[in-house]
Each structure stands twice: as C-alpha cells, then as structure tokens.
C-alpha cells in the first residue's frame, strides 16, 4: 500500500521565487502535486514552518576527511602537508570503522539539509593493498552508511593508480590502487545500484591515473551513462608536473582522452587557462566548487563565473568537511568572487540555490531530484526564518536570507524521498549525532 502524505510549506522556494502557502502531495517517495495559494494547512498535513527548499546535494565528499576537522587547522602548511596528515587517518580505516564514521557524517549532512551525497571514494583495499574478501567492502560500507543516515548516495568509485606521473603508488596509496584501470573497472562492475544508491566513476586526478588508462575509466562511465568526476587543477604543482610529463595542461590531457563531456564534473577547476575554460564549458563538463575546503587548504579561487558563462553547470561540495554547510558553500562562492574581483552580485541567491539543488543532483546522476515539482523525488529542506540569523527580512527575500545569513544550524526539517529524516532539528534515525561523530573519530585516533 502506497503511503500518501501532504506537506504544507509555510514558504517554499519554487525556483526562482518564494511562494507562501504551498501544499506538496507525496506518494511512493515522489511529489504527486504542488498546490500554491494554500493559506492554511489542509487537515492532516505535515506542517513545515519556515522556508522550504528542495533537498540539497553535496556533490563532493570524502567522508573520512571529517576526522581531520580541527586537527589539520593546527599550525601552518600547504595542501601537501595536509595530505600527509590525511594519509594517517586513511591508513587506519577498516570497513567497520568507515561505516561508523560515514554513518555519522551523513547524519550530520542530513542535519544540514543534504538529501544526497556524491562520495568520491578511493580507499578500496586493506592498508597493504590486499583486497578484502569482498573487494568492494569499503564501498558497501559507505552505501550502507547512507541508508542508515536516511540520505541518498552516488558512490563515485575512484581510480587511483599512481603517486604521480610515472610513479607507482607510495606506501600510503597502496590501498587506493587496483593496479590498472582494467582491474578497477572489473571490481566496479560488481557494485549494484539500489533505490537510495547509484554508482558513478571518478578519476582521482591526472597525476593518479596514467594518461593511457584515462579512456578506460571514461568508457566505463559512458557505457553505463554514469556520472564521472575528476579532481582538476586544484594545485599549480599538478599543472606544472602535467606540462612537464605531457606538454599540456590537465584539462587538455583529459579532453584528448575523451574524459570531458556533459556527464563529467571537474572538481575545483581552480588554476585554469583560457583554453581550459573553453574546453570545459564547450564540452558541457560541470564544475563542482568546494569553497570552504579550497580556502582551508589555501588552494585559490577558481574562475566559476567564467566557467559558467562558457557553459559549465555549477554544483557545490563540502569536500574535506572543514564544515558541512551547503548554504555556506553557496555564500562563499559569491563572496570569494567578490574578494577576487572587488565587485558584487555575480550570482543571484536563486542561482546559488540552483547550484546547491538541481544542478548538484544532476551532477550526481539524479535528474529527478533538486526541484519541488510534480514527478520529482520528494526531498525537502526547511530553514527557520525566526532564528537570530534569519529573523527580520521579509519572507519574500527568503532565498537571500537562506544564502547570505542562514547556516546549517538553521535547518529544521529534512525530508528525503518523502521520509522525514530530520524533524525539528533532530535526526530521526541516528539518536545522538555528535556522540556518534565523537566515537567514530576517536576510534581512528586510537
């Protein structure tokens, strides 16, 4: 028997405008009707007071990086010194500890209004590189963790085969590598999609997958019409090494090996030439910006405005989880661009929410999510309009309030596929998320 529910939204962001009094009818996890100008809750309706958005999409996550929060903020350094600390935590993961950590991290995401996560997953094997009895034990732990936390996942299973151009994996990276792109593809082919989980692919970076094997990963994704993600030009050192090895930029190398295209998303896309921007935009390749991580690691500010103007759809991710707050990611993309250009208003609040919702879901292969509309997955995120951060502005300015004032702490409700996962700021499936996080992180320190 199909469960039918009506949600009454005090205010709803129906891209691009805010509407008061909206009734959303849900059956089988999907929206069956959206009715505007409903001034009071219908009898029996679930009432969501505040501003309701479509569920947010966190398009780039490394769940285990959440264990680094605070630790890597001590002292100074670069991306490369941060990476050394990250390797220490990666080396201590097991399928059991990864499940516990990811369950807590994904619950934190749900509390922040996230309905779907793109998990860029490269910790595949035991620390010495030996496959587990189930070669996909680590990926299965992540898929199970998302189910336990009540959100959807696109597992972006990642090819990570070398330490650098022409270099074998180092001791820390052995557990990331399948040995070859063909072996990676064979392992990934065993992964099965579920109602809450889709399988995509990722190329860790041009330094981590030899050029001759890039096409194998791209073809695997193309045959399955699956999303394909890649860390791209996050660091100038990678660009310099690519030019030395191949005589071209990483973007050109990816283009020449058939990696770019509408189902591909470049993550960061920070240090690009004009030709790179034209190649990315002209091919319809997406750009996932992760501003809180990019500034935490002192990576730089990517040319998101220019990329979008050339045709690259924008999505957002919390990446290393220095914070988990998609509203902050949206705000930071605009404010970082203001700092870089010393001008304001590069994106409207609606455009930034579109990146956090519809375009983020599309980047993860969920074209049927990210919009409050008939036939779409019933994902809803409600933000309080009466907190110390959000009180005062007119409700019709709810989108601006959400992007430029609210934080994840203002999320009151998260509904995923019609299921009320966060109610009145409390997770309904993971009773004590802070304690779950603390225990999972402590297990990795031991």
Coordinates of C-alpha atoms in Angstrom, one line a residue:
X1 CA 0.0 0.0 0.0
X2 CA 1.4 3.4 -1.0
X3 CA 1.8 5.9 1.8
X4 CA 0.4 9.3 0.9
X5 CA 1.4 12.4 2.8
X6 CA 0.7 16.1 2.3
X7 CA 3.3 18.6 3.5
X8 CA 2.2 22.2 4.0
X9 CA 5.1 24.6 3.4
X10 CA 4.7 28.0 5.1
X11 CA 7.0 29.4 2.5
X12 CA 8.5 27.5 -0.4
X13 CA 11.3 28.4 -2.9
X14 CA 9.8 27.4 -6.2
X15 CA 12.8 28.3 -8.4
X16 CA 13.3 31.2 -8.8
X17 CA 10.7 32.7 -6.4
X18 CA 9.4 32.3 -2.9
X19 CA 5.7 31.4 -2.6
X20 CA 3.7 31.5 0.7
X21 CA 1.3 28.6 1.5
X22 CA 2.3 25.7 -0.7
X23 CA 0.8 22.2 -0.3
X24 CA 3.0 19.3 -1.6
X25 CA 1.4 15.9 -2.0
X26 CA 3.7 12.9 -1.8
X27 CA 3.2 9.2 -2.6
X28 CA 5.7 6.5 -3.1
X29 CA 8.6 8.9 -2.3
X30 CA 7.7 11.3 -5.1
X31 CA 5.8 14.5 -5.4
X32 CA 2.4 13.9 -7.0
X33 CA 1.1 17.5 -6.8
X34 CA 2.2 21.0 -5.9
X35 CA -0.6 23.5 -5.0
X36 CA 0.1 27.2 -4.4
X37 CA -2.0 29.8 -2.6
X38 CA -3.0 27.4 0.2
X39 CA -3.2 29.8 3.1
X40 CA -3.6 27.2 5.9
X41 CA -2.5 23.6 6.4
X42 CA -5.0 21.1 5.0
X43 CA -6.4 18.6 7.6
X44 CA -3.8 16.0 8.5
X45 CA -1.0 17.8 6.7
X46 CA 2.6 17.8 8.0
X47 CA 3.4 21.4 8.7
X48 CA 6.9 22.8 7.8
X49 CA 7.3 26.3 9.1
X50 CA 10.0 28.5 7.7
X51 CA 11.4 28.5 4.1
X52 CA 11.4 25.1 2.4
X53 CA 13.9 24.4 -0.4
X54 CA 14.4 21.3 -2.5
X55 CA 16.7 18.9 -0.7
X56 CA 20.4 20.0 -1.1
X57 CA 23.0 17.9 -3.0
X58 CA 26.5 17.7 -1.6
X59 CA 28.3 16.9 -4.9
X60 CA 31.8 16.2 -3.5
X61 CA 32.6 14.4 -0.2
X62 CA 35.4 12.4 1.2
X63 CA 33.6 11.1 4.3
X64 CA 36.7 10.1 6.3
X65 CA 38.2 13.6 6.0
X66 CA 35.7 14.6 8.6
X67 CA 38.1 13.0 11.2
X68 CA 40.6 15.7 10.3
X69 CA 38.4 18.6 11.4
X70 CA 40.4 20.7 14.0
X71 CA 43.5 18.5 13.7
X72 CA 44.7 20.0 10.4
X73 CA 43.9 23.5 11.5
X74 CA 46.9 23.5 13.9
X75 CA 49.9 25.4 12.7
X76 CA 50.6 26.3 9.1
X77 CA 51.5 24.4 5.9
X78 CA 50.2 23.6 2.4
X79 CA 47.9 21.2 0.7
X80 CA 50.8 18.7 0.6
X81 CA 51.4 18.9 4.4
X82 CA 47.7 18.5 4.9
X83 CA 47.8 15.4 2.7
X84 CA 50.4 13.7 5.0
X85 CA 48.0 14.0 8.0
X86 CA 45.1 12.7 5.8
X87 CA 47.1 9.6 4.9
X88 CA 47.5 8.8 8.6
X89 CA 43.7 8.6 9.1
X90 CA 43.2 6.8 5.8
X91 CA 45.6 4.1 6.8
X92 CA 43.6 3.3 9.9
X93 CA 40.2 2.8 8.2
X94 CA 38.5 -0.6 8.2
X95 CA 35.1 -1.4 6.7
X96 CA 33.6 -1.3 10.2
X97 CA 35.2 1.9 11.3
X98 CA 34.5 3.5 7.9
X99 CA 30.8 2.6 8.2
X100 CA 30.6 4.1 11.7
X101 CA 32.2 7.3 10.7
X102 CA 30.3 7.7 7.4
X103 CA 27.0 7.0 9.1
X104 CA 27.7 9.8 11.5
X105 CA 29.0 12.1 8.8
X106 CA 26.0 11.5 6.5
X107 CA 23.7 12.1 9.5
X108 CA 25.5 15.5 10.0
X109 CA 24.8 16.2 6.4
X110 CA 21.1 15.4 6.8
X111 CA 21.0 17.8 9.8
X112 CA 22.4 20.4 7.3
X113 CA 19.6 19.8 4.8
X114 CA 21.5 17.4 2.5
X115 CA 19.4 14.8 0.7
X116 CA 22.1 13.3 -1.5
X117 CA 25.9 13.0 -1.4
X118 CA 28.4 12.3 -4.0
X119 CA 31.1 10.2 -2.3
X120 CA 34.4 10.4 -4.1
X121 CA 35.6 7.0 -2.8
X122 CA 39.2 5.8 -3.2
X123 CA 40.0 3.9 0.0
X124 CA 39.4 0.4 -1.5
X125 CA 41.6 -2.2 0.0
X126 CA 43.5 -3.2 3.1
X127 CA 46.4 -0.9 4.1
X128 CA 49.0 -3.1 2.3
X129 CA 46.9 -3.1 -0.9
X130 CA 45.4 -6.6 -0.4
X131 CA 41.7 -6.7 -1.5
X132 CA 39.2 -7.6 1.2
X133 CA 37.3 -10.9 0.9
X134 CA 34.6 -8.6 -0.6
X135 CA 36.7 -6.4 -2.9
X136 CA 34.0 -3.7 -2.5
X137 CA 33.7 -3.9 1.3
X138 CA 34.7 -0.3 1.8
X139 CA 32.3 1.0 -0.9
X140 CA 29.5 -1.2 0.5
X141 CA 30.2 0.3 4.0
X142 CA 29.5 3.8 2.5
X143 CA 26.4 2.7 0.7
X144 CA 25.0 1.1 3.9
X145 CA 26.0 4.2 6.0
X146 CA 24.0 6.5 3.7
X147 CA 21.0 4.2 4.1
X148 CA 21.4 4.2 7.9
X149 CA 21.5 8.0 7.9
X150 CA 18.5 8.3 5.6
X151 CA 20.1 10.0 2.6
X152 CA 20.8 9.0 -1.0
X153 CA 24.3 8.5 -2.3
X154 CA 26.1 8.4 -5.6
X155 CA 29.2 6.3 -5.0
X156 CA 31.9 7.8 -7.2
X157 CA 34.2 4.8 -7.2
X158 CA 37.6 6.3 -7.9
X159 CA 40.5 5.0 -10.0
X160 CA 43.8 5.9 -8.2
X161 CA 46.7 4.1 -9.7
X162 CA 49.9 6.1 -9.2
X163 CA 51.6 8.6 -6.9
X164 CA 52.4 10.9 -9.8
X165 CA 53.3 11.0 -13.4
X166 CA 55.2 7.7 -14.0
X167 CA 55.4 6.9 -10.3
X168 CA 54.0 3.8 -8.6
X169 CA 51.7 4.2 -5.6
X170 CA 53.6 5.0 -2.4
X171 CA 53.2 3.1 0.9
X172 CA 50.2 5.3 1.9
X173 CA 48.5 4.9 -1.5
X174 CA 48.7 1.1 -1.9
X175 CA 45.2 0.6 -0.5
X176 CA 43.8 3.1 -3.1
X177 CA 45.1 1.2 -6.2
X178 CA 43.6 -1.6 -8.2
X179 CA 46.8 -1.9 -10.2
X180 CA 45.3 -0.9 -13.5
X181 CA 42.2 0.8 -14.9
X182 CA 41.0 -2.6 -16.3
X183 CA 41.2 -4.1 -12.8
X184 CA 39.4 -1.1 -11.4
X185 CA 36.7 -1.5 -14.0
X186 CA 36.3 -5.2 -13.2
X187 CA 35.9 -4.5 -9.5
X188 CA 33.4 -1.7 -10.0
X189 CA 31.3 -3.7 -12.3
X190 CA 30.2 -5.8 -9.3
X191 CA 28.7 -2.9 -7.5
X192 CA 24.9 -2.8 -7.7
X193 CA 22.6 0.2 -7.6
X194 CA 19.8 0.4 -5.1
X195 CA 16.8 2.7 -4.5
X196 CA 19.0 5.1 -2.5
X197 CA 22.3 4.4 -4.2
X198 CA 23.7 5.0 -7.7
X199 CA 27.2 4.0 -8.9
X200 CA 29.4 6.5 -10.7
X201 CA 33.1 6.7 -11.5
X202 CA 35.9 9.0 -10.7
X203 CA 39.4 9.7 -11.9
X204 CA 41.3 10.9 -8.8
X205 CA 43.4 13.2 -10.9
X206 CA 45.7 13.2 -13.9
X207 CA 48.6 12.5 -11.7
X208 CA 46.9 9.4 -10.2
X209 CA 45.7 7.8 -13.4
X210 CA 48.2 7.3 -16.3
X211 CA 47.2 9.0 -19.5
X212 CA 47.0 5.8 -21.4
X213 CA 44.4 4.5 -18.9
X214 CA 42.1 7.6 -18.7
X215 CA 40.0 6.4 -21.6
X216 CA 39.2 3.1 -19.8
X217 CA 37.6 4.9 -16.9
X218 CA 35.7 7.3 -19.2
X219 CA 34.4 4.4 -21.3
X220 CA 33.2 2.5 -18.2
X221 CA 31.2 5.5 -17.2
X222 CA 30.0 6.2 -20.8
X223 CA 28.7 2.7 -21.3
X224 CA 26.6 3.0 -18.1
X225 CA 25.6 6.6 -18.7
X226 CA 27.0 7.2 -15.2
X227 CA 28.4 10.4 -13.8
X228 CA 32.2 10.7 -14.0
X229 CA 34.1 13.1 -11.6
X230 CA 37.7 14.2 -11.5
X231 CA 39.9 16.4 -9.3
X232 CA 41.1 19.0 -11.8
X233 CA 43.8 21.7 -11.5
X234 CA 43.4 22.0 -7.7
X235 CA 47.1 22.7 -7.4
X236 CA 49.6 24.6 -9.6
X237 CA 52.2 21.9 -8.8
X238 CA 50.0 19.4 -10.6
X239 CA 49.6 21.6 -13.6
X240 CA 53.4 22.1 -13.8
X241 CA 54.0 18.3 -13.5
X242 CA 51.5 17.6 -16.2
X243 CA 53.1 20.0 -18.6
X244 CA 56.5 18.5 -17.9
X245 CA 55.2 15.0 -18.5
X246 CA 52.8 15.6 -21.4
X247 CA 53.4 19.1 -22.7
X248 CA 49.8 20.2 -21.9
X249 CA 47.5 21.2 -19.1
X250 CA 45.5 18.6 -17.2
X251 CA 42.3 19.9 -18.9
X252 CA 43.8 19.4 -22.4
X253 CA 45.0 15.9 -21.4
X254 CA 41.5 14.9 -20.2
X255 CA 40.0 16.4 -23.4
X256 CA 42.4 14.5 -25.6
X257 CA 41.5 11.2 -23.9
X258 CA 37.7 11.6 -24.1
X259 CA 37.1 12.4 -20.4
X260 CA 35.2 15.7 -20.8
X261 CA 31.5 15.8 -21.5
X262 CA 28.0 16.5 -20.1
X263 CA 28.1 13.7 -17.6
X264 CA 31.6 14.7 -16.3
X265 CA 32.3 17.1 -13.5
X266 CA 35.6 18.6 -12.7
X267 CA 36.1 19.2 -9.0
X268 CA 37.7 22.5 -8.1
X269 CA 38.8 23.6 -11.6
X270 CA 40.9 26.2 -9.9
X271 CA 44.0 27.0 -11.9
X272 CA 42.8 27.1 -15.5
X273 CA 43.9 28.8 -18.7
X274 CA 41.5 30.5 -21.0
X275 CA 41.8 27.4 -23.3
X276 CA 41.0 25.2 -20.3
X277 CA 37.9 27.2 -19.5
X278 CA 36.7 27.0 -23.2
X279 CA 37.3 23.2 -23.3
X280 CA 35.4 22.6 -20.1
X281 CA 32.5 24.9 -20.9
X282 CA 32.3 24.0 -24.6
X283 CA 32.0 20.3 -23.7
X284 CA 29.3 20.9 -21.1
X285 CA 31.6 19.5 -18.4
X286 CA 30.4 20.6 -15.0
X287 CA 32.3 22.3 -12.2
X288 CA 32.0 21.4 -8.6
X289 CA 33.2 24.2 -6.4
X290 CA 34.2 23.5 -2.7
X291 CA 34.9 26.9 -1.3
X292 CA 35.3 26.0 2.4
X293 CA 37.9 23.4 1.6
X294 CA 39.6 25.4 -1.2
X295 CA 40.1 28.3 1.3
X296 CA 41.0 25.9 4.2
X297 CA 43.8 24.4 2.0
X298 CA 44.8 27.7 0.5
X299 CA 44.2 26.3 -2.9
X300 CA 42.9 29.5 -4.5
X301 CA 39.7 30.8 -6.1
X302 CA 38.5 29.2 -9.3
X303 CA 37.1 31.0 -12.2
X304 CA 33.5 29.9 -11.6
X305 CA 31.9 32.9 -13.3
X306 CA 33.9 32.4 -16.5
X307 CA 33.3 28.6 -16.5
X308 CA 29.5 29.1 -16.1
X309 CA 29.4 31.7 -18.9
X310 CA 31.2 29.2 -21.2
X311 CA 28.6 26.5 -20.5
X312 CA 29.8 24.6 -17.4
X313 CA 27.0 23.9 -14.8
X314 CA 28.0 24.7 -11.2
X315 CA 27.5 22.4 -8.2
X316 CA 28.8 22.6 -4.7
X317 CA 30.5 20.2 -2.3
X318 CA 31.9 20.2 1.3
X319 CA 34.9 18.0 0.2
X320 CA 37.1 17.7 3.3
X321 CA 34.3 18.7 5.6
X322 CA 36.1 21.5 7.4
X323 CA 32.5 22.4 7.8
X324 CA 29.4 20.7 6.4
X325 CA 27.1 23.5 5.4
X326 CA 25.9 23.8 1.8
X327 CA 24.5 27.3 2.5
X328 CA 28.0 28.4 3.4
X329 CA 29.4 26.8 0.2
X330 CA 26.8 28.8 -1.8
X331 CA 27.6 32.0 0.1
X332 CA 31.3 31.5 -0.1
X333 CA 31.3 31.0 -3.9
X334 CA 29.8 34.5 -4.3
X335 CA 31.8 36.2 -1.6
X336 CA 35.1 34.7 -2.7
X337 CA 34.4 36.1 -6.2
X338 CA 33.7 39.5 -4.7
X339 CA 37.0 39.5 -2.9
X340 CA 38.8 38.4 -6.1
X341 CA 37.1 41.0 -8.4
X342 CA 36.1 43.7 -5.9
X343 CA 32.6 43.7 -7.4
X344 CA 29.3 42.3 -6.0
X345 CA 26.5 40.3 -7.4
X346 CA 28.0 37.7 -9.6
X347 CA 25.1 35.3 -8.9
X348 CA 21.6 35.8 -7.5
X349 CA 20.6 33.9 -4.4
X350 CA 18.3 31.8 -6.7
X351 CA 21.2 30.9 -9.0
X352 CA 23.3 29.8 -6.0
X353 CA 20.4 27.7 -4.6
X354 CA 20.0 26.2 -8.1
X355 CA 23.7 25.1 -7.9
X356 CA 23.1 23.6 -4.5
X357 CA 19.9 21.8 -5.5
X358 CA 19.0 20.9 -9.2
X359 CA 22.5 21.2 -10.7
X360 CA 24.1 19.4 -7.8
X361 CA 21.7 16.4 -8.1
X362 CA 22.2 16.4 -11.9
X363 CA 26.0 16.2 -11.4
X364 CA 25.4 13.0 -9.3
X365 CA 23.1 11.4 -11.9
X366 CA 19.8 12.2 -10.1
X367 CA 18.0 14.3 -12.7
X368 CA 14.7 13.6 -10.9
X369 CA 15.7 15.5 -7.8
X370 CA 16.5 19.0 -6.8
X371 CA 13.2 20.7 -7.7
X372 CA 9.9 21.0 -5.9
X373 CA 7.7 19.8 -8.8
X374 CA 5.4 17.0 -9.8
X375 CA 7.1 13.7 -10.5
X376 CA 10.3 14.7 -8.7
X377 CA 11.7 12.9 -5.7
X378 CA 10.1 14.3 -2.5
X379 CA 13.2 16.0 -1.0
X380 CA 12.5 19.0 1.2
X381 CA 14.8 21.1 3.4
X382 CA 13.2 23.6 5.7
X383 CA 15.2 26.6 7.1
X384 CA 14.0 28.5 10.1
X385 CA 13.1 32.2 9.4
X386 CA 12.9 33.1 13.1
X387 CA 16.5 32.4 14.4
X388 CA 18.9 35.1 15.4
X389 CA 20.5 34.8 12.0
X390 CA 17.3 34.8 9.9
X391 CA 14.8 36.9 11.8
X392 CA 13.9 40.3 10.3
X393 CA 14.0 40.1 6.5
X394 CA 10.7 39.9 4.5
X395 CA 9.7 36.3 3.8
X396 CA 9.7 37.1 0.0
X397 CA 13.5 37.6 0.5
X398 CA 13.8 34.1 1.9
X399 CA 16.3 32.9 -0.8
X400 CA 18.6 35.8 0.0
X401 CA 18.2 35.2 3.7
X402 CA 19.0 31.5 3.3
X403 CA 22.1 32.1 1.2
X404 CA 23.6 35.1 2.9
X405 CA 22.5 34.8 6.5
X406 CA 21.4 31.2 7.4
X407 CA 23.7 28.3 8.3
X408 CA 23.3 24.6 8.7
X409 CA 22.2 25.3 12.3
X410 CA 19.0 26.9 10.9
X411 CA 17.8 23.7 9.2
X412 CA 14.7 22.5 11.0
X413 CA 13.4 19.7 8.7
X414 CA 14.9 17.4 6.1
X415 CA 12.6 15.1 4.1
X416 CA 14.3 12.6 1.7
X417 CA 12.1 10.7 -0.7
X418 CA 9.1 11.5 1.4
X419 CA 10.7 10.3 4.6
X420 CA 11.1 12.8 7.5
X421 CA 14.8 12.2 8.3
X422 CA 15.3 15.4 10.4
X423 CA 12.4 16.7 12.4
X424 CA 12.5 19.9 14.4
X425 CA 16.3 19.9 14.2
X426 CA 16.7 16.3 15.5
X427 CA 17.8 13.3 13.4
X428 CA 15.1 10.6 13.5
X429 CA 17.4 7.7 12.7
X430 CA 20.7 8.5 14.5
X431 CA 19.7 9.5 18.0
X432 CA 22.9 11.4 19.0
X433 CA 24.8 12.6 16.0
X434 CA 27.5 14.5 17.9
X435 CA 28.2 11.4 20.1
X436 CA 28.3 9.2 17.0
X437 CA 30.8 11.5 15.4
X438 CA 33.0 11.7 18.5
X439 CA 33.1 8.0 18.9
X440 CA 33.9 7.3 15.3
X441 CA 36.7 9.9 15.1
X442 CA 38.2 8.6 18.4
X443 CA 38.3 5.1 17.0
X444 CA 40.5 6.4 14.2
X445 CA 42.9 8.1 16.7
X446 CA 43.4 5.0 18.8

